[in-house]
PDB file of C-alpha atoms in Angstrom:
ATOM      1  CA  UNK A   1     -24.064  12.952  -8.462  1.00  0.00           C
ATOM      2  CA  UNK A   2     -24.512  11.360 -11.840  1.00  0.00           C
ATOM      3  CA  UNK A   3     -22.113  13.588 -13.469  1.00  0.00           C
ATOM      4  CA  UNK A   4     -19.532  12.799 -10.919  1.00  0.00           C
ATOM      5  CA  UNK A   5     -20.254   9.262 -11.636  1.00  0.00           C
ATOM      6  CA  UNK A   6     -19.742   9.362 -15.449  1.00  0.00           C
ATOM      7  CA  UNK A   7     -16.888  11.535 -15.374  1.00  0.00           C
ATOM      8  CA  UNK A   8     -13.292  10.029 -14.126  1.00  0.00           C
ATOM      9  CA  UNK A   9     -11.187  12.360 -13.424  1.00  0.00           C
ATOM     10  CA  UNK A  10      -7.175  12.458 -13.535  1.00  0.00           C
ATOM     11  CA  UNK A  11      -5.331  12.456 -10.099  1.00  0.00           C
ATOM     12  CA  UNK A  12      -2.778  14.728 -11.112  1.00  0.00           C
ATOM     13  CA  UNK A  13      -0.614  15.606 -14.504  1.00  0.00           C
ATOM     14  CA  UNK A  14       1.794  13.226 -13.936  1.00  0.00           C
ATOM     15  CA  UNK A  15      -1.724  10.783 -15.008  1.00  0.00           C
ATOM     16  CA  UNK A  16      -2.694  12.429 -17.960  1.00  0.00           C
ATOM     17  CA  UNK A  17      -3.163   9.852 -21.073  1.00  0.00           C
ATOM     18  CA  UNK A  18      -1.012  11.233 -24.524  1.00  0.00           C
ATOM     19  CA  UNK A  19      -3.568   9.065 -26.382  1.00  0.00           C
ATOM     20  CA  UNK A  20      -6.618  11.162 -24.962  1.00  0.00           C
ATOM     21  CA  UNK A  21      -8.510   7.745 -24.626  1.00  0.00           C
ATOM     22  CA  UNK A  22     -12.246   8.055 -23.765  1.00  0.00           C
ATOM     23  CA  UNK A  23     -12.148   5.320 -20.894  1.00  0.00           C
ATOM     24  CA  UNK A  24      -8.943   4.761 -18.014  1.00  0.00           C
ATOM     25  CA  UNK A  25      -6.513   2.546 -19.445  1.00  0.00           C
ATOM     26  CA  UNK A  26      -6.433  -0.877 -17.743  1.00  0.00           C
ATOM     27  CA  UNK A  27      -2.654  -1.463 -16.096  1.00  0.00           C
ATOM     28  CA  UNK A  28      -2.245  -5.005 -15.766  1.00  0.00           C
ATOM     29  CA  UNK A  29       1.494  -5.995 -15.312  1.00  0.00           C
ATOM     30  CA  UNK A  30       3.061  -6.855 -11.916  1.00  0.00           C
ATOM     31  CA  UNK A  31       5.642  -4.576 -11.912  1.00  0.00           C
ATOM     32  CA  UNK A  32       6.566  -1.459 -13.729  1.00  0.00           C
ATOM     33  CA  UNK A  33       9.975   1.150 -13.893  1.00  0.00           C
ATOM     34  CA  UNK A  34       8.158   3.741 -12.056  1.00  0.00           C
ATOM     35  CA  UNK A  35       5.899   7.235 -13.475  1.00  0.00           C
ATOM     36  CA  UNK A  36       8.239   9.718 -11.661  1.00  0.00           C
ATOM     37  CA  UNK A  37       9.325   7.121  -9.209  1.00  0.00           C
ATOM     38  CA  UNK A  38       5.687   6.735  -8.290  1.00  0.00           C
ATOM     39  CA  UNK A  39       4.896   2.934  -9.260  1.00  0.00           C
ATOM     40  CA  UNK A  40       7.294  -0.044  -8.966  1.00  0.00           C
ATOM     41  CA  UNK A  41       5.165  -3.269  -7.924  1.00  0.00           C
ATOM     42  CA  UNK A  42       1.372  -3.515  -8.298  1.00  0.00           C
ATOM     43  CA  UNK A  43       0.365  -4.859  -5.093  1.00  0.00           C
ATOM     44  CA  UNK A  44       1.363  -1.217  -3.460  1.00  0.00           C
ATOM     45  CA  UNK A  45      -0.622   0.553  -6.140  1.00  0.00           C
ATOM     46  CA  UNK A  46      -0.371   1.532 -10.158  1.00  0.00           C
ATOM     47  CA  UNK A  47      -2.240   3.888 -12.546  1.00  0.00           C
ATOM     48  CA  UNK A  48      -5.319   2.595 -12.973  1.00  0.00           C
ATOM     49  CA  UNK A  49      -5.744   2.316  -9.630  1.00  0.00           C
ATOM     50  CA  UNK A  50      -4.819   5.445  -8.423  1.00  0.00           C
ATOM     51  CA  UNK A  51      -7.255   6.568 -11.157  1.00  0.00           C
ATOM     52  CA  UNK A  52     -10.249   4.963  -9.130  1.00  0.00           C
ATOM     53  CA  UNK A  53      -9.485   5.869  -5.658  1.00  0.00           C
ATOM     54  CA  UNK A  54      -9.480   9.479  -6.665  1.00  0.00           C
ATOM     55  CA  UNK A  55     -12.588   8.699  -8.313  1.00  0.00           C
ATOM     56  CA  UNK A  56     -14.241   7.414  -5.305  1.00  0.00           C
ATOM     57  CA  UNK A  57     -12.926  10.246  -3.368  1.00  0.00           C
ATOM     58  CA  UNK A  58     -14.512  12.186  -5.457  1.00  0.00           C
ATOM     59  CA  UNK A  59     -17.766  10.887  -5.300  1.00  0.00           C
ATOM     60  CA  UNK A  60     -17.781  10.727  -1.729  1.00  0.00           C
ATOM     61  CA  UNK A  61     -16.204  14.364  -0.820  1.00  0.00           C
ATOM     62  CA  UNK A  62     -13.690  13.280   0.309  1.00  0.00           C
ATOM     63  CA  UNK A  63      -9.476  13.535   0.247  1.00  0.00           C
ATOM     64  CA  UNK A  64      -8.768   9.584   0.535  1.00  0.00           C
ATOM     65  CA  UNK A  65      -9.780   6.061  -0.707  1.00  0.00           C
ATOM     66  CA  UNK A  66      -8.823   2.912  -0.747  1.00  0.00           C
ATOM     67  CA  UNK A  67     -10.247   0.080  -3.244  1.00  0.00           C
ATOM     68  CA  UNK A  68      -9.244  -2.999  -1.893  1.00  0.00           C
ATOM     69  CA  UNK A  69     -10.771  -7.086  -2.114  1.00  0.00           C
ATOM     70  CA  UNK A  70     -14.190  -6.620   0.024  1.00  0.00           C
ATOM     71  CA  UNK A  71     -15.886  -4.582   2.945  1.00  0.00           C
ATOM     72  CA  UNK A  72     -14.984  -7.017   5.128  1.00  0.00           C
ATOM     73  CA  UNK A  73     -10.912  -6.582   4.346  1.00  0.00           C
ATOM     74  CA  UNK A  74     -11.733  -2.681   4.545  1.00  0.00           C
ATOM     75  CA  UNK A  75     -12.736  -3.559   8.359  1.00  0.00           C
ATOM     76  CA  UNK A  76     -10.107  -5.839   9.557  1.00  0.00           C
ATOM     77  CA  UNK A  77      -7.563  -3.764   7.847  1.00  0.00           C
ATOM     78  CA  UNK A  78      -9.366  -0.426   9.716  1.00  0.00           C
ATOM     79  CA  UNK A  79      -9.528  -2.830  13.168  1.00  0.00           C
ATOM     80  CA  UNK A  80      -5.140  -3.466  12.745  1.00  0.00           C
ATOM     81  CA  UNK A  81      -5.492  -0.056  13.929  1.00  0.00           C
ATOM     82  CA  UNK A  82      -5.832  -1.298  17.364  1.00  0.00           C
ATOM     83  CA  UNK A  83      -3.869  -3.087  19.867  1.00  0.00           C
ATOM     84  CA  UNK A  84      -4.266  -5.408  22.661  1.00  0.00           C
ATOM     85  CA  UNK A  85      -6.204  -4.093  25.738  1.00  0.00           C
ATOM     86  CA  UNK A  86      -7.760  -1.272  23.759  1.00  0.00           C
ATOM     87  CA  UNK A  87     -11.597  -1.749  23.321  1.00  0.00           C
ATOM     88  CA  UNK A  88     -14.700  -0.969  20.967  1.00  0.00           C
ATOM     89  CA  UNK A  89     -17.799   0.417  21.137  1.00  0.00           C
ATOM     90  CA  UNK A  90     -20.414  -0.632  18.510  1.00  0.00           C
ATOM     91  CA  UNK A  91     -23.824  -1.183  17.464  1.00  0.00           C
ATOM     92  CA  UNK A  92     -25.984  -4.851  18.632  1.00  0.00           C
ATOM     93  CA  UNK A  93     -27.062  -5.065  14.963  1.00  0.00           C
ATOM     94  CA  UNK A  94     -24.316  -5.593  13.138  1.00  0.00           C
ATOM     95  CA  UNK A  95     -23.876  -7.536   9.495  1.00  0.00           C
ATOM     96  CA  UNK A  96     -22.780 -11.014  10.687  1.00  0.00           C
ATOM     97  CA  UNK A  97     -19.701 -10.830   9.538  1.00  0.00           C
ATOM     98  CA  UNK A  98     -18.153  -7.859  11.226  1.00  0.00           C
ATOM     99  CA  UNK A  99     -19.515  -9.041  14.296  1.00  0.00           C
ATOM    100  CA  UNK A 100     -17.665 -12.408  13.790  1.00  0.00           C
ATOM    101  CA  UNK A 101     -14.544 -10.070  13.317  1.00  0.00           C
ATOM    102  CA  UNK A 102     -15.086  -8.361  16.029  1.00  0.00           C
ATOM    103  CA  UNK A 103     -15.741 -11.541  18.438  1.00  0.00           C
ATOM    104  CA  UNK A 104     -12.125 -12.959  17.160  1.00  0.00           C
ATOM    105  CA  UNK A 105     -10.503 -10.212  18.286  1.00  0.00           C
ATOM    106  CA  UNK A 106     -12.059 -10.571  21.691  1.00  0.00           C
ATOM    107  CA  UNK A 107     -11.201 -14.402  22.208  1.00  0.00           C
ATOM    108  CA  UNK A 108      -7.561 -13.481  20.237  1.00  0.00           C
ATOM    109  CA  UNK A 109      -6.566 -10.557  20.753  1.00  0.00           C
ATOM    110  CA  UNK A 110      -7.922  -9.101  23.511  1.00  0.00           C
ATOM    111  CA  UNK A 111      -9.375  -6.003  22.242  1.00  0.00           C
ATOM    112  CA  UNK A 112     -13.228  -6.321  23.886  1.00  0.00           C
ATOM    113  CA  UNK A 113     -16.343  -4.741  22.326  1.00  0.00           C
ATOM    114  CA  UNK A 114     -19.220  -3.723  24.022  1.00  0.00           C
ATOM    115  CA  UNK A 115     -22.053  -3.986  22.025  1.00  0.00           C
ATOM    116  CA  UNK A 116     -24.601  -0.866  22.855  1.00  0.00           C
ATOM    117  CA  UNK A 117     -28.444  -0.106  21.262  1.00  0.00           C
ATOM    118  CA  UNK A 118     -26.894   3.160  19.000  1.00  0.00           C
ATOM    119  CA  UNK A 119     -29.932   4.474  18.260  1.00  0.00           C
ATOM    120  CA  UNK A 120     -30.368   5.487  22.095  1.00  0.00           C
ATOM    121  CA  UNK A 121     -27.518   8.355  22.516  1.00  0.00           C
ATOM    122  CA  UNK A 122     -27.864   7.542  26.098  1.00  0.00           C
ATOM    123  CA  UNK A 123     -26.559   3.695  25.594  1.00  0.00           C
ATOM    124  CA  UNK A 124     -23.099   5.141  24.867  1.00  0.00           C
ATOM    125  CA  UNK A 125     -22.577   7.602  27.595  1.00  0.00           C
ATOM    126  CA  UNK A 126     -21.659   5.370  30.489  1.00  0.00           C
ATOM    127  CA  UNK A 127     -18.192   4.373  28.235  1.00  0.00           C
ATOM    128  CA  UNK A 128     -17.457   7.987  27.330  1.00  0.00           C
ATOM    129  CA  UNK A 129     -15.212   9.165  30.366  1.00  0.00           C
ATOM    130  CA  UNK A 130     -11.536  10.151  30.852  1.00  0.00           C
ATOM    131  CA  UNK A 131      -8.775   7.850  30.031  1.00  0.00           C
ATOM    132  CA  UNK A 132     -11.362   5.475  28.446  1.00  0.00           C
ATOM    133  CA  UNK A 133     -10.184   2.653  26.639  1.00  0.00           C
ATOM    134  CA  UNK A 134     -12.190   2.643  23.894  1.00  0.00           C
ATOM    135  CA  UNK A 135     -10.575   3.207  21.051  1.00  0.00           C
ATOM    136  CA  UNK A 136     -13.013   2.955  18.228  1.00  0.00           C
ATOM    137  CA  UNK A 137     -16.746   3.302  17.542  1.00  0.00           C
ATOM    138  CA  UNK A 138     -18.231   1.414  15.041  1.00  0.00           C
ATOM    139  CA  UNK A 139     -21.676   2.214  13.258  1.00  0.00           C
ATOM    140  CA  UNK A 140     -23.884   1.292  10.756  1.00  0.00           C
ATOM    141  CA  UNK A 141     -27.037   3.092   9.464  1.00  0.00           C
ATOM    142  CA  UNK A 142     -29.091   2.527   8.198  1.00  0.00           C
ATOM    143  CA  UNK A 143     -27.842  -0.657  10.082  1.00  0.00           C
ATOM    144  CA  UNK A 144     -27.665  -4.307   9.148  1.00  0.00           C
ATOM    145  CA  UNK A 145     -30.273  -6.526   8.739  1.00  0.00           C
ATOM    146  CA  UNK A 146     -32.949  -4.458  10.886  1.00  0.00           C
ATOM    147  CA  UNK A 147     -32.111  -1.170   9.645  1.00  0.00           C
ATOM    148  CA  UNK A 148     -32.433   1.255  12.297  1.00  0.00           C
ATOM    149  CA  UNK A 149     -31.400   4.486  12.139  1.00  0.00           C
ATOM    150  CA  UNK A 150     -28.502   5.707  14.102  1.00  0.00           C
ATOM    151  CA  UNK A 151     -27.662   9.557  14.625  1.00  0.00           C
ATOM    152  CA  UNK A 152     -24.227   9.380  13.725  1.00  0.00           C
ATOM    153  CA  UNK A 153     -23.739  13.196  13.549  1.00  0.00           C
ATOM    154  CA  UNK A 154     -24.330  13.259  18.032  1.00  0.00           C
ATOM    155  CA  UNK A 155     -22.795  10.063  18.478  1.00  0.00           C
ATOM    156  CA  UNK A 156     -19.467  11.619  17.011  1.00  0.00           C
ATOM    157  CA  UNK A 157     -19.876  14.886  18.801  1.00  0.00           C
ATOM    158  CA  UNK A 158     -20.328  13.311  21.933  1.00  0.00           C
ATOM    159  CA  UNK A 159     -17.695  11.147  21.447  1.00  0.00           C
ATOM    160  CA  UNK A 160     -15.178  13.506  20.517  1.00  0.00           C
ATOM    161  CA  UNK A 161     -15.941  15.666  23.262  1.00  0.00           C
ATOM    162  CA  UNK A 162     -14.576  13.475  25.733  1.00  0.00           C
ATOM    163  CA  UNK A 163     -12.147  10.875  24.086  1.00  0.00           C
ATOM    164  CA  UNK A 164     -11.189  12.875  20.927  1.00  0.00           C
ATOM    165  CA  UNK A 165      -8.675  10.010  20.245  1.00  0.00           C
ATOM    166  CA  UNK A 166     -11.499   7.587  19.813  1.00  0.00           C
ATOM    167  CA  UNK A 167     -11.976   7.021  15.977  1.00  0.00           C
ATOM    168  CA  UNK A 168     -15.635   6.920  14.445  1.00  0.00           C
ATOM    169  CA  UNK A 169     -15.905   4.245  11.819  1.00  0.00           C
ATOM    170  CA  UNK A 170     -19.292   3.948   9.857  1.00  0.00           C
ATOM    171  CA  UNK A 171     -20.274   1.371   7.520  1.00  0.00           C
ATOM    172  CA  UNK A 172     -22.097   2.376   4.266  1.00  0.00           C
ATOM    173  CA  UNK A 173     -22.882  -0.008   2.450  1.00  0.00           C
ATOM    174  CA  UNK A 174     -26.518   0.430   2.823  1.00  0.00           C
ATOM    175  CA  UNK A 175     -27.178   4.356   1.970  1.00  0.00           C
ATOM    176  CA  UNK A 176     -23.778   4.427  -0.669  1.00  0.00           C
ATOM    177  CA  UNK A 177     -22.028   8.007  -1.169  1.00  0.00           C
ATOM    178  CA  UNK A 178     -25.151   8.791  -3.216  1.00  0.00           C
ATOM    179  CA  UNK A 179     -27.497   9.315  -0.308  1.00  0.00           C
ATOM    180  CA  UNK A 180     -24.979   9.723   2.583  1.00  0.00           C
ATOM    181  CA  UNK A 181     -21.622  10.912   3.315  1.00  0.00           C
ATOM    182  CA  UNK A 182     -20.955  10.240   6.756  1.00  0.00           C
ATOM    183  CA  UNK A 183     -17.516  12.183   6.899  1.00  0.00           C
ATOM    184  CA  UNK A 184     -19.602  15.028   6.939  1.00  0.00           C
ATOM    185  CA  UNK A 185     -21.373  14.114  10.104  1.00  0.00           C
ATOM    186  CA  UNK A 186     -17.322  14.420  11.886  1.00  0.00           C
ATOM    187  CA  UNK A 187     -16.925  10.824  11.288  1.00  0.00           C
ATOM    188  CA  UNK A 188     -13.777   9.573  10.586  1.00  0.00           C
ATOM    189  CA  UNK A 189     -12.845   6.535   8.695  1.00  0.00           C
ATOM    190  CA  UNK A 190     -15.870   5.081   6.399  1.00  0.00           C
ATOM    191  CA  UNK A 191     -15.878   1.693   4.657  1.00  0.00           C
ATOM    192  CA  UNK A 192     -18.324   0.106   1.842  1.00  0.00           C
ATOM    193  CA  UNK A 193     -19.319  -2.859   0.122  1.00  0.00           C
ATOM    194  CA  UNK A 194     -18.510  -1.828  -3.716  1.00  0.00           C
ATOM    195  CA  UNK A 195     -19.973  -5.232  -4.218  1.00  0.00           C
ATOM    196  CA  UNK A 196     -23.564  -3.615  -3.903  1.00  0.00           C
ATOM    197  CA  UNK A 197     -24.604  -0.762  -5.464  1.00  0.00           C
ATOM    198  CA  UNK A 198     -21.847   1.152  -6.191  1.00  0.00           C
ATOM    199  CA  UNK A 199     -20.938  -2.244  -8.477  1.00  0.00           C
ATOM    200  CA  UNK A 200     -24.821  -2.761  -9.358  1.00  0.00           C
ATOM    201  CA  UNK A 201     -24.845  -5.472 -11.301  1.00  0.00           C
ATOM    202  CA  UNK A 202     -23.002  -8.047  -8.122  1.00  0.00           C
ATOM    203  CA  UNK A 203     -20.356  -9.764 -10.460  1.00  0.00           C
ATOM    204  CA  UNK A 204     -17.341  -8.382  -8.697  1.00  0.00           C
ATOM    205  CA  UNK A 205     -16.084  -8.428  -4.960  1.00  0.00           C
ATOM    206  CA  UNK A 206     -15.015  -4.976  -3.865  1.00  0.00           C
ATOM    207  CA  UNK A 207     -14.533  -2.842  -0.490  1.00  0.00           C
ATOM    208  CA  UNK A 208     -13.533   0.417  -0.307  1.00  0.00           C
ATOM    209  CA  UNK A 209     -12.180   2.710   2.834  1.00  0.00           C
ATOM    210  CA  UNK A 210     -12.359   6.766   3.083  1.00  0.00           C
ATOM    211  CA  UNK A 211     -11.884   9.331   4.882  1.00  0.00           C
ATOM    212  CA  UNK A 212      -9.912  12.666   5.092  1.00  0.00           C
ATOM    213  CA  UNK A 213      -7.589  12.318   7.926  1.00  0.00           C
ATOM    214  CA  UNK A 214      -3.845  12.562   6.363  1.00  0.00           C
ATOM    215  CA  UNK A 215      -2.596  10.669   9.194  1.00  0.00           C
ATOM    216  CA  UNK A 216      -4.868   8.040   9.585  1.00  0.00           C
ATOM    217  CA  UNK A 217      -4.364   7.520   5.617  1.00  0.00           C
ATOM    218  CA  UNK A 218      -0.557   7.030   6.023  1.00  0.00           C
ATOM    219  CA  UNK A 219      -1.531   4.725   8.582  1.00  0.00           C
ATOM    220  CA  UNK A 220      -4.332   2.559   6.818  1.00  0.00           C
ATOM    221  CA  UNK A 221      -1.790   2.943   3.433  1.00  0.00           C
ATOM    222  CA  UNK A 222       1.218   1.102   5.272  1.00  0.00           C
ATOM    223  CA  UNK A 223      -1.244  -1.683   6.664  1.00  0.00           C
ATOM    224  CA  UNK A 224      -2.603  -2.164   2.926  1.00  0.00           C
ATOM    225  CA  UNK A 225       0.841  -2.498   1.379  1.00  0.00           C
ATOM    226  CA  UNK A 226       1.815  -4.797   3.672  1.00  0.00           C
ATOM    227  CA  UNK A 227      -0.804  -7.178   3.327  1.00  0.00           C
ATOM    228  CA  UNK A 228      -1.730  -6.465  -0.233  1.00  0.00           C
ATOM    229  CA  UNK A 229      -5.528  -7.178  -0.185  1.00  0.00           C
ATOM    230  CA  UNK A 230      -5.681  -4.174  -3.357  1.00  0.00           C
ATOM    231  CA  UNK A 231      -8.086  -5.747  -5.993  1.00  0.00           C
ATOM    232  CA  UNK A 232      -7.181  -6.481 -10.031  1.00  0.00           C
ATOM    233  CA  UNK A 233     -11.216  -5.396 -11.099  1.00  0.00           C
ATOM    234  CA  UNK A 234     -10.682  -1.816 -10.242  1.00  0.00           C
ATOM    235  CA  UNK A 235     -11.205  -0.250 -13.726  1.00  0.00           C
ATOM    236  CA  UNK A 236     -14.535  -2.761 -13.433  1.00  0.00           C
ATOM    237  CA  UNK A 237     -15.475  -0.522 -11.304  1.00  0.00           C
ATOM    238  CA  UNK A 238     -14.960   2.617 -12.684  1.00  0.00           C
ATOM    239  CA  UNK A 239     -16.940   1.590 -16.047  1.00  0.00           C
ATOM    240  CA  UNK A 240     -20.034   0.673 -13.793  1.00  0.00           C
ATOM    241  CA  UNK A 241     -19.874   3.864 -12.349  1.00  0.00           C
ATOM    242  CA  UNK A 242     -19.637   4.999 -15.505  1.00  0.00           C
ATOM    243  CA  UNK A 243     -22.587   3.196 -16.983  1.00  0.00           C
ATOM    244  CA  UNK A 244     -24.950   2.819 -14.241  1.00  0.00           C
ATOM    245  CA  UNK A 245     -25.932   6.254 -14.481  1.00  0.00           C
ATOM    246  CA  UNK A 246     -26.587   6.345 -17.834  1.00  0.00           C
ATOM    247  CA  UNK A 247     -28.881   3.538 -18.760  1.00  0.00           C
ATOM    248  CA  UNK A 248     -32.497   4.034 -20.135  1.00  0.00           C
ATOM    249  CA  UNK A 249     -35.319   4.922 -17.806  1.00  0.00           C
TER     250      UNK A 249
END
């Protein structure tokens, strides 16, 4: 994992640096003519960082990822997903936050969560039938503040099983792509605090989303472009990556 870390890799050849410079070049202007029609304004995306999300794609095995202003954005812009009438299934311990976001779109929007004990399997089976209208499942685990463990690997089976449509969401902060990759466990979508450890040294607000789903991506790409909540420290993060695996024991 620590080579991963210290090496960035480029996306494709149309990325390749004629200088051969030893760290990603930092794009910083607003707009640009285009790289092969690629790049026009910086809000839906440039170089550097394209440079990143492949990077933390890489780290956490999977095809896609976002980098975008904080965790919190990654949810709500994972949540636009949904429409009125659908409803959610998550965990009752949640980080505050998300559960904040979660009760707005009850009293707003009318998408309704039910809020289950995830580490008991047999919480979530009365709400996994037929035409069900839940439309997402969202996890943490280890989870937030009490950190109980949730068996995210039978939660999606199950899940899938009977409303394959429902989308698994899992929130990683916690563990990091270091000790857990939940798309491995059939999960699909997975978001993260960058601010934590995958920053290390908390002097930048980041949130990243993954996952390998082409579709979903196009989908979760559009809604990012639109609102343009991408962040201007993305090479920050790259050089922590970088560095944080190669300081002195």
């Amino acid at each position: 994992f620590s080579t991963l870390c210290a090496t960035i890799d480029s996306p494709d050849s149309d990325h390749h640096d004629r200088h051969v410079s030893s760290a990603i070049p930092i794009y910083q202007s607003a707009t640009s003519k285009g790289l092969n029609g690629k790049y026009d304004y910086s809000h839906s995306g440039n170089p550097t960082h394209t440079f990143l999300s492949n990077h933390i794609a890489k780290i956490s095995s999977a095809k896609h990822a976002f980098a975008i202003t904080s965790s919190m954005g990654a949810l709500d812009i994972i949540l636009r997903i949904l429409k009125p009438g659908d409803e959610i299934i998550a965990g009752n311990d949640l980080y505050g936050s998300s559960d904040r976001l979660l009760n707005y779109l009850q009293n707003h929007n009318d998408i309704i969560t039910h809020h289950l004990d995830t580490t008991d399997i047999n919480s979530i089976k009365p709400f996994l039938f037929k035409d069900s209208k839940a439309k997402l499942v969202l996890l943490e685990s280890p989870t937030n503040p009490l950190l109980q463990i949730v068996n995210l690997q039978e939660i999606s089976r199950q899940v899938k099983a009977i409303i394959p449509h429902a989308l698994i969401v899992v929130d990683n902060t916690i563990m990091s792509p270091y000790s857990m990759k939940p798309l491995e466990f059939g999960v699909d979508i997975v978001y993260d605090s960058a601010t934590k450890y995958l920053s290390g040294r908390h002097d930048l607000m980041a949130g990243l989303v993954i996952c390998n789903s082409d579709q979903i991506t196009k989908h979760l790409a559009f809604i990012i472009d639109s609102i343009n909540i991408q962040i201007f420290q993305k090479f920050t993060i790259q050089q922590k990556q970088q560095l944080s695996h190669h300081q002195p024991s």
